[in-house]
Every structure is written in C-alpha cells, then in structure tokens.
Short mmCIF file of C-alpha atoms and ligand atoms in Angstrom, two decimals:
data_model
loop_
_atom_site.label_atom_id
_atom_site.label_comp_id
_atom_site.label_asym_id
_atom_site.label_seq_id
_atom_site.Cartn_x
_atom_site.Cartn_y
_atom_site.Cartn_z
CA UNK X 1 -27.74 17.75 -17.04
CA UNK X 2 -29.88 17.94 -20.13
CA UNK X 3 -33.31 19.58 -19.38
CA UNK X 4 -35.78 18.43 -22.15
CA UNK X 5 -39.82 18.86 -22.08
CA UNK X 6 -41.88 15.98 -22.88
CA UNK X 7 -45.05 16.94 -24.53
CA UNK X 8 -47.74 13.76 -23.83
CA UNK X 9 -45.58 12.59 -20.82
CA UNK X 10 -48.10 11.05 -18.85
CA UNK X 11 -49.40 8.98 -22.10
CA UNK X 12 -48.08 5.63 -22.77
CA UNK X 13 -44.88 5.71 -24.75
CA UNK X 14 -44.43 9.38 -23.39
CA UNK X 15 -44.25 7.68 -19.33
CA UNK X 16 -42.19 5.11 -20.00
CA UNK X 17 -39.40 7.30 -21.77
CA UNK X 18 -39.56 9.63 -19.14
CA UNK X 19 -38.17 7.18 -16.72
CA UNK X 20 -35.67 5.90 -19.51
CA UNK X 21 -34.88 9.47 -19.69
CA UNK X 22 -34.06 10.19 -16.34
CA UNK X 23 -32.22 6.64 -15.75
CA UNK X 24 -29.72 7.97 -18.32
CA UNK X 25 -29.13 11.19 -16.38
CA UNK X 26 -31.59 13.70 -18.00
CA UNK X 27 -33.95 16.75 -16.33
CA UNK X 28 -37.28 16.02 -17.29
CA UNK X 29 -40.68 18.62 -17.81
CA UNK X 30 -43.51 17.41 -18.86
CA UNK X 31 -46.52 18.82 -20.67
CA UNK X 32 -50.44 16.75 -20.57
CA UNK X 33 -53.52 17.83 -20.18
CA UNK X 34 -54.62 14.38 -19.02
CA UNK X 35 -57.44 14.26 -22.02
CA UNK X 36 -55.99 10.44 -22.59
CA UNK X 37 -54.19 9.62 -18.84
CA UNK X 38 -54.11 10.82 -15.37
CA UNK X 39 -51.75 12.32 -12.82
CA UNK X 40 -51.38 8.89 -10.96
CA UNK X 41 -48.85 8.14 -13.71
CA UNK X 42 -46.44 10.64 -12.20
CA UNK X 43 -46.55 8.87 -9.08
CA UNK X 44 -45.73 5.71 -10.60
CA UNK X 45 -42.36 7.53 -12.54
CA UNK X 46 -41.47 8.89 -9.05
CA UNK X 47 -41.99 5.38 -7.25
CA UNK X 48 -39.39 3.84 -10.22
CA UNK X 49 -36.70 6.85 -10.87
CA UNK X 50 -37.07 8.32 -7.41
CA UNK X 51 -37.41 11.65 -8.69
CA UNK X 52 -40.72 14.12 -8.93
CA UNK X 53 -41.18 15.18 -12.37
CA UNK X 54 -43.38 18.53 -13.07
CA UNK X 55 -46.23 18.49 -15.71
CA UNK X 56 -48.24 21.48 -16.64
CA UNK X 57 -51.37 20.25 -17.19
CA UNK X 58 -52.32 22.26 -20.14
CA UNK X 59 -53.20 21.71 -23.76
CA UNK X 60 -50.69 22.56 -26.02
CA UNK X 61 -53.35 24.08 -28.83
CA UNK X 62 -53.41 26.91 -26.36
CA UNK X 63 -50.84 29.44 -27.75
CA UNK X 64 -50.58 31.35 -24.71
CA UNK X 65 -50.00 28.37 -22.20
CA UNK X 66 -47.68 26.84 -23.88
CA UNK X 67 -45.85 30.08 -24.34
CA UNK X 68 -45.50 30.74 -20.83
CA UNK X 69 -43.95 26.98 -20.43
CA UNK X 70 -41.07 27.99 -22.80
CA UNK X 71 -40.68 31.10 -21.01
CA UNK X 72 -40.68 29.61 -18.05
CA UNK X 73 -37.96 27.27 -19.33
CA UNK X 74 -34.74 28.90 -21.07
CA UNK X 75 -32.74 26.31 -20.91
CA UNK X 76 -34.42 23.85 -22.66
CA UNK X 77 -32.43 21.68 -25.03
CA UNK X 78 -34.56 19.16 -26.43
CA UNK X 79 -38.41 18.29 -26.98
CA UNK X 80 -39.67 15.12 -27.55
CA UNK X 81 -43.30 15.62 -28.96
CA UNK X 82 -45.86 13.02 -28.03
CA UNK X 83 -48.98 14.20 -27.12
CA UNK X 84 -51.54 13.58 -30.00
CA UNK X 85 -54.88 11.74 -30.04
CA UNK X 86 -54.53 8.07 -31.84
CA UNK X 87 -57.22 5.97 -32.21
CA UNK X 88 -57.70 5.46 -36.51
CA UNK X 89 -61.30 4.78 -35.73
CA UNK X 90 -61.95 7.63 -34.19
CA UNK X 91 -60.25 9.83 -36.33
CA UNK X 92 -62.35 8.70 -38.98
CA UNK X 93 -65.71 9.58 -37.19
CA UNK X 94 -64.02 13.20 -35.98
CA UNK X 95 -61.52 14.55 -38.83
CA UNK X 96 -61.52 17.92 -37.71
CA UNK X 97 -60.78 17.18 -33.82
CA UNK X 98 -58.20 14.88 -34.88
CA UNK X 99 -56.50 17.98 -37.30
CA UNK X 100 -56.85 20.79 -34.69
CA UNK X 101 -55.44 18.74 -31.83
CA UNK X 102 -52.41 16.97 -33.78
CA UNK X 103 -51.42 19.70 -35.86
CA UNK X 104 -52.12 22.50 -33.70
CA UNK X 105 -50.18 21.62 -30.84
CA UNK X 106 -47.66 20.86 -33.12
CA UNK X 107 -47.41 23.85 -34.59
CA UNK X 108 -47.08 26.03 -31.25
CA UNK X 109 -43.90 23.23 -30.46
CA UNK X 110 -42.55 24.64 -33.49
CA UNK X 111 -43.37 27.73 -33.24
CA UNK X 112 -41.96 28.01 -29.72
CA UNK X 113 -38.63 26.25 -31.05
CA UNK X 114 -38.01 28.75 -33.00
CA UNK X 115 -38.72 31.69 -30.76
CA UNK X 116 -37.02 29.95 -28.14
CA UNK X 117 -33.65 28.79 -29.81
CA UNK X 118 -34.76 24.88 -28.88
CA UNK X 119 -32.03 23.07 -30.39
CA UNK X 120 -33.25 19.86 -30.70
CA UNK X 121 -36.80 17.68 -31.37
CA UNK X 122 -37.81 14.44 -31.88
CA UNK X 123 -41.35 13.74 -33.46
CA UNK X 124 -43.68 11.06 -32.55
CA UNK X 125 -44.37 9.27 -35.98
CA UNK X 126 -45.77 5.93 -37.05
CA UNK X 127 -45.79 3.29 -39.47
CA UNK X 128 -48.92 4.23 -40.26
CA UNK X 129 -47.33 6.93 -42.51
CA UNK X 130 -46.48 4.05 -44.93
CA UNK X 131 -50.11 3.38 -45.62
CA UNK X 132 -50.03 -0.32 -47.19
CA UNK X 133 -46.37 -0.47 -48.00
CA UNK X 134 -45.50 -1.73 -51.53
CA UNK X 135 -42.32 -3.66 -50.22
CA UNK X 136 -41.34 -5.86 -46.92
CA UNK X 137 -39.65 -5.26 -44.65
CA UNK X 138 -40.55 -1.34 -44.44
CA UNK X 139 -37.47 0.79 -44.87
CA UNK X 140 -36.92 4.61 -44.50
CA UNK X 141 -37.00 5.13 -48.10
CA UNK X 142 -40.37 2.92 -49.03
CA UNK X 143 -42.45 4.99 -50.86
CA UNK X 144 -45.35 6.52 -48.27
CA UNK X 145 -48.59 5.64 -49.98
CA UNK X 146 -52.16 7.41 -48.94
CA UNK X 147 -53.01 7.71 -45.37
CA UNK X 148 -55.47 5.08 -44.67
CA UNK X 149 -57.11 7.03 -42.19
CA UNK X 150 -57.42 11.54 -40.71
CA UNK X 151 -55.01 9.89 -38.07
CA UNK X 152 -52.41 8.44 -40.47
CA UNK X 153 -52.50 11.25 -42.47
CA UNK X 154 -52.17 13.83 -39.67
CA UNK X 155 -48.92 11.56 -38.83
CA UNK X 156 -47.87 12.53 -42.63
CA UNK X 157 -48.17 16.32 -42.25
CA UNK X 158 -46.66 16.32 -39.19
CA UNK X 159 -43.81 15.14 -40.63
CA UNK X 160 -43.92 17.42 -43.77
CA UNK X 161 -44.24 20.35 -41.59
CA UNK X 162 -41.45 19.37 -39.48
CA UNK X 163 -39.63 19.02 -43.33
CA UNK X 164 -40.48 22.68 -43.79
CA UNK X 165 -39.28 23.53 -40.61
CA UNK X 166 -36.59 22.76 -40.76
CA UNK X 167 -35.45 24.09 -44.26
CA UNK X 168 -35.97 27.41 -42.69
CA UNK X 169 -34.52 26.44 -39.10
CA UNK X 170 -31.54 25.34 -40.12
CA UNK X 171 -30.16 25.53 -36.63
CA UNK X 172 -33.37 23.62 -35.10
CA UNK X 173 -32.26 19.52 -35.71
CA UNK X 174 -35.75 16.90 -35.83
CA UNK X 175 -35.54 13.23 -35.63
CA UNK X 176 -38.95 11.76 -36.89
CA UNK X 177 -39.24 7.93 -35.48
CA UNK X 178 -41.81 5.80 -37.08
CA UNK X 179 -42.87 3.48 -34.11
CA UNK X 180 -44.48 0.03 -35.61
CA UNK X 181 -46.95 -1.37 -32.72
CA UNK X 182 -45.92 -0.09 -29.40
CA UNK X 183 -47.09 -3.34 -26.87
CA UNK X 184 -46.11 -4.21 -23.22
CA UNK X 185 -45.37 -2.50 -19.76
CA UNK X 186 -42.69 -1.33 -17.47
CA UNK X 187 -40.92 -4.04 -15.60
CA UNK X 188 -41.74 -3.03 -12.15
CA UNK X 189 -46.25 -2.52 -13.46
CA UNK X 190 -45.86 0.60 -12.04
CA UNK X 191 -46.79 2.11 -14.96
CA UNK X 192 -48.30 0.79 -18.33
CA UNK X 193 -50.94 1.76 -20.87
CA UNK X 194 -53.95 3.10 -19.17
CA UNK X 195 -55.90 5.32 -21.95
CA UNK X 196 -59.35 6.96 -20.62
CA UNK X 197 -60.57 5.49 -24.04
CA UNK X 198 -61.58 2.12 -24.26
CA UNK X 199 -58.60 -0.47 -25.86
CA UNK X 200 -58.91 -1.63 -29.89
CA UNK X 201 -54.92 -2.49 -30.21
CA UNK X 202 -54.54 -6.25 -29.90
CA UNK X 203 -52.06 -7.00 -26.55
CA UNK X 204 -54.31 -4.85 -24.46
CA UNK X 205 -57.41 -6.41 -26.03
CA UNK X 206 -55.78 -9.89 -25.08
CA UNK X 207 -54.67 -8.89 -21.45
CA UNK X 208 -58.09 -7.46 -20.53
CA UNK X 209 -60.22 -10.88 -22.08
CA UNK X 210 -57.71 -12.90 -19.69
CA UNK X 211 -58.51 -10.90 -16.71
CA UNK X 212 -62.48 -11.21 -17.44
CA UNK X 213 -63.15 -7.69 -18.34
CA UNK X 214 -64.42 -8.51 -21.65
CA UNK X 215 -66.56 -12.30 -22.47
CA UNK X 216 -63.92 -12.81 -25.12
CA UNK X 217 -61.98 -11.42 -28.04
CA UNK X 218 -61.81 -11.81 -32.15
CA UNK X 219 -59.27 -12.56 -34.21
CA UNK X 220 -59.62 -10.41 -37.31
CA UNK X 221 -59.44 -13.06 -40.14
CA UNK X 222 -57.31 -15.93 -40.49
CA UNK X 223 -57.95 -16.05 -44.06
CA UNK X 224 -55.01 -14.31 -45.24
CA UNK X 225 -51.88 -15.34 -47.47
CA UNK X 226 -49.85 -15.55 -44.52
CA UNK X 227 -48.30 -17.85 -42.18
CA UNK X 228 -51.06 -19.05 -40.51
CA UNK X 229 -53.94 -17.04 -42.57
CA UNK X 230 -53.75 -14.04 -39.43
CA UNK X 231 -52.11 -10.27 -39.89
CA UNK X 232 -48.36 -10.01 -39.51
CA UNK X 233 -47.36 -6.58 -37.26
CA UNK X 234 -44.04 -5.84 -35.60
CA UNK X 235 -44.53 -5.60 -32.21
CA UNK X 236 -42.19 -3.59 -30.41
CA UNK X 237 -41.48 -3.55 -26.41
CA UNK X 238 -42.22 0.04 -24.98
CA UNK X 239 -39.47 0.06 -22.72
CA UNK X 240 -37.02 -0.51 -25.94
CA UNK X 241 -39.16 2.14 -27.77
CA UNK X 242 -38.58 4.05 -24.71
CA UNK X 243 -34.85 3.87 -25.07
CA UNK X 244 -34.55 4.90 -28.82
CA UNK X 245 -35.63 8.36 -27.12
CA UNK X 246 -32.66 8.61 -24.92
CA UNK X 247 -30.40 7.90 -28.02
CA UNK X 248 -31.86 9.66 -30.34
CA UNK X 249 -31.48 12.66 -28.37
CA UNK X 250 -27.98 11.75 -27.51
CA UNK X 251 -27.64 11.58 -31.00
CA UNK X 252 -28.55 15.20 -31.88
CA UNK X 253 -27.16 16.51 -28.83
CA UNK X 254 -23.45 14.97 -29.41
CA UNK X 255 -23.99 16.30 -33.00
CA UNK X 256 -24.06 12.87 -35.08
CA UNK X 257 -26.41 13.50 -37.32
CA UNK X 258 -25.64 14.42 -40.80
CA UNK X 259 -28.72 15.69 -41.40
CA UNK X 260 -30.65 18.44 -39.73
CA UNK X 261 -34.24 16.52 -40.39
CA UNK X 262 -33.75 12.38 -40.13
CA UNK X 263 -35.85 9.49 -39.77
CA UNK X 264 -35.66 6.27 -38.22
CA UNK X 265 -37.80 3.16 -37.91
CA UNK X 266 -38.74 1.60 -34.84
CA UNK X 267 -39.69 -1.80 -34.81
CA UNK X 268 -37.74 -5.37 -34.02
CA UNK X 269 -37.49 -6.19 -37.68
CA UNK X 270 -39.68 -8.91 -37.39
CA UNK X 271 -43.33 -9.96 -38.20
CA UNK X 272 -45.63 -11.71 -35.60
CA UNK X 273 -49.18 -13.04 -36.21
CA UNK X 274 -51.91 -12.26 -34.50
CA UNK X 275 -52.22 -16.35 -33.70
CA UNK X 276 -48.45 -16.53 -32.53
CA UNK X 277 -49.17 -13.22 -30.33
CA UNK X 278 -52.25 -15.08 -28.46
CA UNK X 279 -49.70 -18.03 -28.39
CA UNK X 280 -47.29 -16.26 -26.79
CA UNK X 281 -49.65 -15.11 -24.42
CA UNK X 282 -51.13 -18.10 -23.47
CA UNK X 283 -47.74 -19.91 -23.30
CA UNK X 284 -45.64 -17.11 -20.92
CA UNK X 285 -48.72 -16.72 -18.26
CA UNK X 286 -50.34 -19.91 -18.39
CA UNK X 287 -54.21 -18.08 -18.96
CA UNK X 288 -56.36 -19.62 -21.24
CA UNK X 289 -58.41 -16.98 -23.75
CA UNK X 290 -61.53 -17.04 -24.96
CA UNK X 291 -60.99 -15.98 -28.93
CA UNK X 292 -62.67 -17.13 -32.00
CA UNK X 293 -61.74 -16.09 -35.81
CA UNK X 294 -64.41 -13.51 -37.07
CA UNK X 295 -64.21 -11.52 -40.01
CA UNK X 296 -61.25 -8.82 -41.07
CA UNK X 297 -61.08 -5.58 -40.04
CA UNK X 298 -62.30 -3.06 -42.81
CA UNK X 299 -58.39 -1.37 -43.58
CA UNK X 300 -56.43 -3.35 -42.14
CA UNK X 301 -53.11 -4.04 -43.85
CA UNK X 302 -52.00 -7.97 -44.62
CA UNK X 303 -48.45 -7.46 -42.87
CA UNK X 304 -46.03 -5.24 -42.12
CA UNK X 305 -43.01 -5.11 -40.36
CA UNK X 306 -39.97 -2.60 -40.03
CA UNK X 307 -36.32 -2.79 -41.56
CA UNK X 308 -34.50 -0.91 -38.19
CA UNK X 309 -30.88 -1.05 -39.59
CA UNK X 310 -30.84 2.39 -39.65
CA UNK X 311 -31.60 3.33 -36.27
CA UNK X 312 -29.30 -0.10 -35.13
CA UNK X 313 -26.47 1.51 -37.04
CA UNK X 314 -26.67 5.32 -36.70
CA UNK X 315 -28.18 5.04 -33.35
CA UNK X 316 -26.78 2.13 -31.65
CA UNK X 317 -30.25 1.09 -30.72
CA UNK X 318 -30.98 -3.10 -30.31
CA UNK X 319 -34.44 -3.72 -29.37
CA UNK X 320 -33.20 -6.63 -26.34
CA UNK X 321 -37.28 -7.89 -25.42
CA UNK X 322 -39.49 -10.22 -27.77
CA UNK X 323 -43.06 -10.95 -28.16
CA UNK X 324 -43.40 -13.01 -24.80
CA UNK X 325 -41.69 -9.82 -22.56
CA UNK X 326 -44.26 -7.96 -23.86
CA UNK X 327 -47.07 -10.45 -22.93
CA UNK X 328 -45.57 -11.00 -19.27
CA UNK X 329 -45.14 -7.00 -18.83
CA UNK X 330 -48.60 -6.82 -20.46
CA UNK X 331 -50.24 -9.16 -18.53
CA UNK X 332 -48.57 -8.36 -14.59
CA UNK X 333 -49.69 -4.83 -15.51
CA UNK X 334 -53.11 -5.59 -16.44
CA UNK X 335 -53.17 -7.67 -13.24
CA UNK X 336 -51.97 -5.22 -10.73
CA UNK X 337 -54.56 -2.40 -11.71
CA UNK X 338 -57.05 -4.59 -11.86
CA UNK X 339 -56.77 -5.37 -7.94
CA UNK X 340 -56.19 -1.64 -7.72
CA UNK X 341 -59.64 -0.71 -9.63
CA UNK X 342 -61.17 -3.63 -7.08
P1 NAD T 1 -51.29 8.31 -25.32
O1 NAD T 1 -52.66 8.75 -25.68
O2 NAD T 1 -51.14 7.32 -24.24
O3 NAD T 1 -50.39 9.58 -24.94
C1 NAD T 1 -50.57 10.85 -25.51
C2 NAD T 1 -50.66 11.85 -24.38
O4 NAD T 1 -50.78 13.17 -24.93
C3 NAD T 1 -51.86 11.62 -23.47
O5 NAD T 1 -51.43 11.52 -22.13
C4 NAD T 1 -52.75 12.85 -23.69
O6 NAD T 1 -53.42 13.21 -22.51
C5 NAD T 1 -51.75 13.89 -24.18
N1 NAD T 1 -52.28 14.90 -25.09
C6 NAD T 1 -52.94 14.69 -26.26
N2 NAD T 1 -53.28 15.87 -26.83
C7 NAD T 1 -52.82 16.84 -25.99
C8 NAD T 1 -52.85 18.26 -26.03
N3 NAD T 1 -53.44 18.94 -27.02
N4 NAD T 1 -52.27 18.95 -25.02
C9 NAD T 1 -51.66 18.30 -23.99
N5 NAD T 1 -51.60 16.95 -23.91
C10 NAD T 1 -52.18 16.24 -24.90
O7 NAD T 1 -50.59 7.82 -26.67
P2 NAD T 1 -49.23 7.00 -26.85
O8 NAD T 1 -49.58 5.63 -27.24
O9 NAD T 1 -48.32 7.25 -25.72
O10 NAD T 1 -48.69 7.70 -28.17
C11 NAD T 1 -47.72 8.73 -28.10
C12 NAD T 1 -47.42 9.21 -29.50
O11 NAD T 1 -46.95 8.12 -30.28
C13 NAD T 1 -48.62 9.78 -30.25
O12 NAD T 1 -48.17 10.87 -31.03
C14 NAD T 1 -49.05 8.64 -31.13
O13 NAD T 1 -49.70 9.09 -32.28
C15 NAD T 1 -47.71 8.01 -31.47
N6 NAD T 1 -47.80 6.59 -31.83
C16 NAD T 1 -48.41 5.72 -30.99
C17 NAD T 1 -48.53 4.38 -31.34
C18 NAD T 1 -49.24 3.40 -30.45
O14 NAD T 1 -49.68 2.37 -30.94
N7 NAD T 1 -49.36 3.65 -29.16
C19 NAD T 1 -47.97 3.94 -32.55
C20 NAD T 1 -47.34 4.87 -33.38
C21 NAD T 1 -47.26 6.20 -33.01
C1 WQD T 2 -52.83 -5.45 -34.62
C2 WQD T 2 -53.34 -6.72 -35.27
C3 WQD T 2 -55.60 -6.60 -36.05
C4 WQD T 2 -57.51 -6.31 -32.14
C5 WQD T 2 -52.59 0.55 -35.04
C6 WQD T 2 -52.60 1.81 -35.85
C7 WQD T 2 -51.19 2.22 -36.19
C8 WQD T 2 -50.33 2.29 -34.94
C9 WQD T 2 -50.41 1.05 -34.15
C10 WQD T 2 -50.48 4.54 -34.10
C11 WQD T 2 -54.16 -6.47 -36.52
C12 WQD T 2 -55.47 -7.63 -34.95
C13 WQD T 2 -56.55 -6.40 -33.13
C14 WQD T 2 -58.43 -7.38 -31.94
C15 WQD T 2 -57.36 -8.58 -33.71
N1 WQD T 2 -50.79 3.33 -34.06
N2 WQD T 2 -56.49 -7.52 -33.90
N3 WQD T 2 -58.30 -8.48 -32.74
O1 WQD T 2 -53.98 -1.86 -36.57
O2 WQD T 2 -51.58 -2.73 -36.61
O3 WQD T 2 -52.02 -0.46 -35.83
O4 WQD T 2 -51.78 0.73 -33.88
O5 WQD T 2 -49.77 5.12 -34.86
O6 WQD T 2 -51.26 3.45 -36.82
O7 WQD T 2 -53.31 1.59 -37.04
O8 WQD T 2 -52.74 -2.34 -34.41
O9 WQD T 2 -53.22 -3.48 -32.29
O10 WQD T 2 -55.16 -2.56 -33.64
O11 WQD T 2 -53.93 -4.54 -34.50
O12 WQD T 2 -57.28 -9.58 -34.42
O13 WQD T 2 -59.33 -7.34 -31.10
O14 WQD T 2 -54.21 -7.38 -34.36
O15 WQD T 2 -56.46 -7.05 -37.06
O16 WQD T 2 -53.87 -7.47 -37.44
P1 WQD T 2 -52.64 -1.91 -35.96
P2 WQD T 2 -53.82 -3.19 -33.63
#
C-alpha cells in the first residue's frame, strides 16, 4: 500500500481526494494547519472511507515541523501539494502573505523531497496560470500570459520552481494539474467546501442565496459577446477532480510518464455560463434565486474553458458528472450544514 502525504488535506479539493485516495487502496497523511478548514472534516473522511486519517496540524512554512513529518515518514512515496491560500482578491490586498505562504511551504515540500528521496509529486495548479488565454479551448501548450493577480502569479512560480526542480532532481517526477473551476460536493454531504473565509466563487455564492444566508446574488454582466451576454467557465465536479489525483499518481508510480515534469488540464472541456449555471440550479433542486445582472467584475476573463485530451489520453481520466451533479451535490451540502450550524 502506497503511503502518500497530502499537504492541505482538510481543504476542499485536498478532502475529497483523500477519500478518492483511500477508495483506490492508498495510506493517507495529511498535513493542515486548519488556517482555511477545521478538524471536523476528518470526521467526515472517516464516516465515508471508514478509516482514521492522521493530520499534523502544522504550517508547512515552518522548516523544522515539516522536517520532523518527513522524518517521521520514510516511506513516503508520493506528495500531493495542496495547501495554499486562494482567494485573487485577497491576494491583491496582501501580496506578500500570499508569496510567503504559497511559495514557502512549497519550497520546504521540495526541499524535503529531495532530502528525503520522495519519488513522486503532484502540484496544485490552476487555470489561472493562463491569464486571459489567446486561444479556446485552453490547451497545455497555450501560451501563459501575465498573472492577472499575486495569486495567479504565485500559481506561475510554483510551477517554474517545480521546472527547476526538477532539472536538478532528475530522480524526483512532478505532475502540475491546472484545475479550471473546482464546484460541487461529495455524494454522501459529508464533506464539501467549508472555507473559514467568506465564499466569492459562483456555485457556493448560488447555494448559500437559496438557503437565505445572503438577500440575493449578482450576476457579473450579461453584456458580453457570448451566448447569452454572461462569462463562460468550465466547471469541473470535485469528486472527478478528486480522481485525476489517484491517476495521476498511478501514473508516476507505474512509471508512464515520459517526462520527469508534466502537465495536465483539468476541466470537462466545456464552457458553461453563468445564466445556464443558475439554470441548472434552479432546474435540478426546484429553489427559486433571487439574482439580478449588475455590472462585471473588474478582471474577469470573457470565457475560458479547458482542452483535457491530454489528461483523457495519457491518464485515462473522463470527468463522468455535469453542471447539474454539481448543483445537486452543491446544494444537499449546503443544506445539511446549514441544519447543523442551526
Ligand atoms: P482550501 O483553502 O479549501 O484548501 C487548502 C488547505 O490548505 C486549507 O485547508 C488550509 O488550511 C491549508 N493550508 C494553507 N496554507 C497552509 C500552510 N502554510 N500550512 C498548512 N496548511 C495550509 O483550497 P482548495 O480549494 O482545496 O484548493 C486546493 C489547491 O488547489 C490550492 O493550491 C488552490 O490554489 C488550488 N486551486 C483551487 C481552485 C479552486 O477554485 N478551489 C482552483 C484552482 C486551483
Ligand atoms: C465564475 C463566474 C464570475 C460570483 C476563480 C479564480 C481561479 C480559480 C477558480 C483558483 C465568473 C461569475 C461569480 C458571483 C457571478 N481559482 N460570478 N456572481 O473567477 O472563474 O475563477 O476560481 O485557482 O483562479 O480566479 O471563479 O467562481 O469567482 O466566477 O456572476 O457572485 O461566475 O463573474 O464569470 P473564476 P468564480
């Protein structure tokens, strides 16, 4: 059994492929210090995998800590590196928080890697890398234009570090995934997104104005040259995010990769307006929503969405869930701890 650490495992994405993780027969450690969850998340991966999974609640900027965790663990033969903070707005009002936290922490991971012998990693990257992407739909090999914000562009040194990396570790193989917009819950609403920061992405924004705990929500312009005038994203199901972990570890550790540094895409491979999102919503769970059409968002790109025929083909990966799984996942998990917070 493969043991592999988890750094961020109590965060959103970094829950939900835990319990992917162990499904598929893998030893899981994790590593959060809780600054954007809480422990109750591990209770919910025990309730659905039936197994206890051990976090050290430290943060991984401290050298020492997180030195003592690879100690700790010798046999460790993979890390899958979430934690980092993630709001773009807030990023933009602290720079230098969001630079020591992102690119510290990853710097002990690779530092420990390398001290360690950790064969494997896989990096936590988004699309936000692409900035606004001169062609549609976003491949691997579309040009990366400026980072529209600290937190895009702490995404894009990440992943030119990890480049550095590993030039010099040749032995040390990194998967960078570029997730497009991660939406929607685990099956069971045991667990789901539940940041200690307020919500800004759009499902959550929709699920908590249906359950009353905001008046009402705004669509950010429907003025555009699309569709139906409203931003085009590619929403992508967490769970089947989750997944792309488990095989992109299976990938490095069955030694498929042809490359010791690759990068994938993670999206469906399909655009979705903001209007047919709140459609979609409205139409799977039967709540009305109180939106109107305000202005646009300062920096927010027109559309985007991801080509994933890489990761389909090298990985085997098939995103199976659509825009309405993520709404009904969304919305039973909003529900359920709501009655809990009651
Ligand atoms: P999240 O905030 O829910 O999870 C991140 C976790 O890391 C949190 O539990 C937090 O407590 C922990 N953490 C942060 N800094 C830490 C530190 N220094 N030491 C220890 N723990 C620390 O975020 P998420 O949505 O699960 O995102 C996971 C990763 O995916 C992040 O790297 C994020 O940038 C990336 N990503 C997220 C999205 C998205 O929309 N959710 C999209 C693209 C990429
Ligand atoms: C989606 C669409 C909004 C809220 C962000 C990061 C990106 C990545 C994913 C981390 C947009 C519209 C939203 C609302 C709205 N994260 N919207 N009303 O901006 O595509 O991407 O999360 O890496 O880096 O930038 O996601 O969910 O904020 O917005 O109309 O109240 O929904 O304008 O078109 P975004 P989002």
């Amino acid at each position: 059994m493969s043991k592999i650490l988890v750094t961020g495992g109590c965060g959103y994405i970094g829950s939900h492929t835990i319990v992917d993780l162990i499904m598929n027969g893998f030893e899981v450690i994790s590593v959060d210090n809780f600054c954007n969850s809480s422990e109750e998340v591990l209770e919910g991966i025990e309730t659905i995998t039936g197994k206890k999974v051990k976090n050290y609640a430290i943060d991984l900027c401290w050298e020492d800590a997180i030195e003592q965790v690879f100690k700790e663990n010798p046999d460790l033969e993979g890390i899958i590196h979430f934690a980092a903070l993630k709001s773009v707005g807030e990023s933009v009002q602290h720079p230098i928080e969001y630079f020591r936290n992102n690119l510290n922490s990853l710097l002990n991971i690779l530092e420990g890697m390398a001290r360690f012998n950790v064969p494997n990693l896989i990096f936590s990257s988004s699309c936000s890398v692409y900035g606004n992407a001169n062609e549609l739909p976003v491949t691997e090999n579309t040009p990366l234009q400026e980072a529209e914000s600290p937190y895009a562009r702490t995404k894009q040194m990440g992943e030119q570090m990890i480049v550095d990396f590993a030039h010099r570790y040749p032995m040390c193989k990194s998967v960078l995934l570029r997730y497009f917009n991660p939406a929607g819950a685990h099956e069971s609403a045991l667990i789901g997104e539940a940041p200690s920061n307020p919500a800004s992405n759009l499902v959550p924004v929709i699920t908590e104005t249906a359950v009353g705990k905001r008046k009402g929500m705004t669509v950010f312009g429907a003025d555009y040259e699309t569709r139906d005038g409203s931003c085009i994203r590619d929403y992508i199901h967490v769970m089947d995010l989750a997944n792309a972990h488990t095989k992109a570890l299976q990938y490095l550790l069955e030694e498929k990769n042809k490359e010791n540094l690759e990068i994938f895409n993670l999206g469906i491979g399909e655009g979705v307006s903001v209007l047919e999102a709140i459609q979609a919503f409205m139409k799977v769970t039967g709540q009305k929503l109180n939106y109107q059409i305000g202005e646009r968002r300062p920096g927010d790109v027109v559309a985007i969405y991801a080509n994933n025929e890489k990761a389909e083909k090298l990985l085997g990966w098939i995103p199976h869930r659509d825009i309405d799984d993520i709404m009904n996942t969304a919305w039973n998990w909003e529900v359920k701890r709501t009655k809990q917070a009651e």
